[in-house]
Amino acid sequence: LGYGRGKSTEDTDTEARILDEHDPRAIKRLFYEIKWNNIDPKKYDDSQTAFNGIMAKFTQNQDLKEYLISTYPKRIWEGTRDRQWGAGLDIHNPQDKPYMHDEASFQGYNLCGRLLESARSILMKHPTYVHLTTQKVIKNLQLHTFTLESIPE
């Protein structure tokens, strides 16, 4: 996601540093250093970049793909306080733990979980899906409502 945002904003310095980094925490710190050279950050939507990354990850690694598919029909959510990407609850916070299994108590939109569920649906319906066709699939995926339409073979 950080690399995609760096590329979109034409921040080539941070983009290169993200590619060279291997520590996830360091990558996350770099993500917040990205310079918004050519776009208004309030109008930027990371969901397309995130979905492309998710599809790339789960189509390139068969074990991960099988694991993602094995989670069906469970809901997927990110246990962070982030109200856009996560459920708005922190899995590491003892005060939040009682609410972790009650989706009605989620305080966030859980975009990360929704994108993973969308990827899982595509991979279940199209087991031989190759990431090279992601752009065609994206046109048939309504990311904001998370309903899948027909996907071209």
C-alpha positions as a printed NumPy array, in Angstrom:
array([[  0.   ,   0.   ,   0.   ],
       [  2.803,   2.382,   0.862],
       [  4.608,   1.656,  -2.38 ],
       [  1.403,   2.227,  -4.361],
       [  0.721,   5.506,  -2.592],
       [  4.321,   6.604,  -3.162],
       [  3.956,   5.799,  -6.85 ],
       [  0.598,   7.595,  -7.119],
       [  1.923,  10.74 ,  -5.446],
       [  5.186,  10.635,  -7.424],
       [  7.223,  10.551,  -4.194],
       [  9.994,   8.457,  -5.746],
       [ 12.331,   8.841,  -2.743],
       [  9.905,   7.327,  -0.231],
       [  8.71 ,   4.792,  -2.809],
       [ 12.306,   3.525,  -3.205],
       [ 12.871,   3.45 ,   0.574],
       [  9.7  ,   1.366,   1.031],
       [ 10.878,  -1.134,  -1.594],
       [ 14.27 ,  -1.454,   0.106],
       [ 12.813,  -1.924,   3.601],
       [ 11.995,  -5.382,   5.012],
       [ 10.718,  -4.497,   8.487],
       [  6.898,  -4.066,   8.437],
       [  6.988,  -1.446,  11.208],
       [  9.584,   0.598,   9.344],
       [  7.479,   0.347,   6.182],
       [  4.451,   1.63 ,   8.076],
       [  6.481,   4.591,   9.391],
       [  7.612,   5.364,   5.837],
       [  3.991,   5.203,   4.683],
       [  3.226,   8.253,   6.841],
       [  6.231,  10.15 ,   5.402],
       [  4.909,  10.084,   1.825],
       [  4.784,  13.535,   0.281],
       [  1.562,  14.474,  -1.494],
       [  3.252,  15.998,  -4.542],
       [  0.447,  15.979,  -7.067],
       [ -2.852,  15.107,  -5.39 ],
       [ -5.074,  16.237,  -2.563],
       [ -4.765,  13.641,   0.242],
       [ -8.442,  14.157,   1.127],
       [ -9.455,  12.986,  -2.353],
       [ -7.051,  10.034,  -2.565],
       [ -8.579,   6.572,  -2.285],
       [ -6.175,   3.791,  -1.209],
       [ -8.758,   1.022,  -1.669],
       [ -7.834,   0.381,  -5.323],
       [ -4.136,   0.114,  -4.467],
       [ -4.903,  -2.115,  -1.481],
       [ -7.13 ,  -4.405,  -3.523],
       [ -4.47 ,  -4.761,  -6.237],
       [ -1.924,  -5.696,  -3.568],
       [ -4.278,  -8.206,  -1.957],
       [ -5.013,  -9.885,  -5.287],
       [ -1.308,  -9.994,  -6.147],
       [ -0.434, -11.514,  -2.779],
       [ -3.106, -14.212,  -2.815],
       [ -2.63 , -15.216,  -6.458],
       [  1.154, -15.534,  -6.157],
       [  1.196, -17.712,  -3.037],
       [ -0.902, -20.891,  -3.213],
       [ -0.71 , -21.545,   0.551],
       [ -2.009, -18.054,   1.35 ],
       [ -4.71 , -18.394,  -1.303],
       [ -5.901, -21.702,   0.178],
       [ -5.863, -20.22 ,   3.674],
       [ -7.927, -17.217,   2.596],
       [-10.465, -19.469,   0.878],
       [-10.615, -21.722,   3.974],
       [-11.917, -18.791,   6.027],
       [-15.242, -18.877,   4.142],
       [-17.988, -18.152,   5.276],
       [-16.507, -16.264,   8.228],
       [-16.324, -12.471,   8.255],
       [-12.808, -11.054,   8.072],
       [-11.934,  -7.973,  10.072],
       [ -8.835,  -6.065,  11.076],
       [ -8.526,  -5.718,  14.838],
       [ -7.196,  -2.169,  14.987],
       [ -8.605,   1.109,  16.219],
       [ -8.413,   2.49 ,  12.685],
       [-11.998,   3.413,  11.819],
       [-11.584,   3.251,   8.061],
       [ -9.39 ,   0.173,   7.529],
       [-10.128,  -1.666,  10.77 ],
       [-13.051,  -2.555,  12.991],
       [-12.333,   0.334,  15.346],
       [-11.414,  -2.14 ,  18.089],
       [ -7.875,  -3.09 ,  19.094],
       [ -7.264,  -6.818,  19.417],
       [ -4.399,  -6.058,  21.837],
       [ -6.51 ,  -3.889,  24.151],
       [ -8.097,  -5.907,  26.992],
       [-11.007,  -3.432,  27.166],
       [-11.912,  -4.152,  23.53 ],
       [-11.641,  -7.958,  23.714],
       [-15.199,  -8.586,  24.983],
       [-16.548,  -6.889,  21.83 ],
       [-14.317,  -8.606,  19.271],
       [-16.883, -11.229,  18.269],
       [-19.829,  -8.861,  18.157],
       [-19.878,  -7.182,  14.76 ],
       [-22.601,  -4.805,  15.919],
       [-20.096,  -3.268,  18.343],
       [-17.502,  -2.539,  15.65 ],
       [-16.794,   1.171,  15.473],
       [-15.003,   1.129,  12.121],
       [-15.845,   0.464,   8.473],
       [-13.361,  -2.444,   8.281],
       [-12.279,  -1.745,   4.7  ],
       [ -9.327,  -4.147,   4.974],
       [-11.613,  -7.024,   5.947],
       [-14.117,  -6.158,   3.23 ],
       [-11.426,  -6.105,   0.56 ],
       [-10.117,  -9.481,   1.746],
       [-13.648, -10.915,   1.63 ],
       [-14.073,  -9.577,  -1.916],
       [-10.768, -11.149,  -2.97 ],
       [-11.834, -14.429,  -1.36 ],
       [-15.106, -14.402,  -3.332],
       [-13.258, -13.861,  -6.612],
       [-10.72 , -16.599,  -5.873],
       [-13.455, -19.055,  -4.891],
       [-15.389, -18.428,  -8.109],
       [-12.287, -18.327, -10.309],
       [ -9.652, -20.71 ,  -8.853],
       [ -7.303, -20.237, -11.806],
       [ -7.497, -16.436, -11.627],
       [ -4.227, -14.738, -12.55 ],
       [ -3.351, -11.302, -11.171],
       [ -2.631,  -9.926, -14.651],
       [ -6.381,  -9.541, -15.143],
       [ -6.924,  -7.522, -11.965],
       [ -7.815,  -4.351, -13.857],
       [-10.637,  -6.14 , -15.713],
       [-11.968,  -7.535, -12.436],
       [-11.787,  -4.181, -10.662],
       [-14.133,  -2.677, -13.253],
       [-16.723,  -5.278, -12.25 ],
       [-16.248,  -4.889,  -8.499],
       [-18.085,  -2.176,  -6.636],
       [-15.627,  -1.538,  -3.828],
       [-17.891,   0.79 ,  -1.903],
       [-20.837,  -1.594,  -1.715],
       [-18.789,  -4.767,  -1.972],
       [-21.137,  -6.511,  -4.335],
       [-19.662,  -8.649,  -7.053],
       [-21.062,  -8.48 , -10.545],
       [-20.204, -10.857, -13.368],
       [-16.466, -11.238, -13.811],
       [-15.159, -11.877, -17.319],
       [-13.408, -15.193, -17.72 ]])
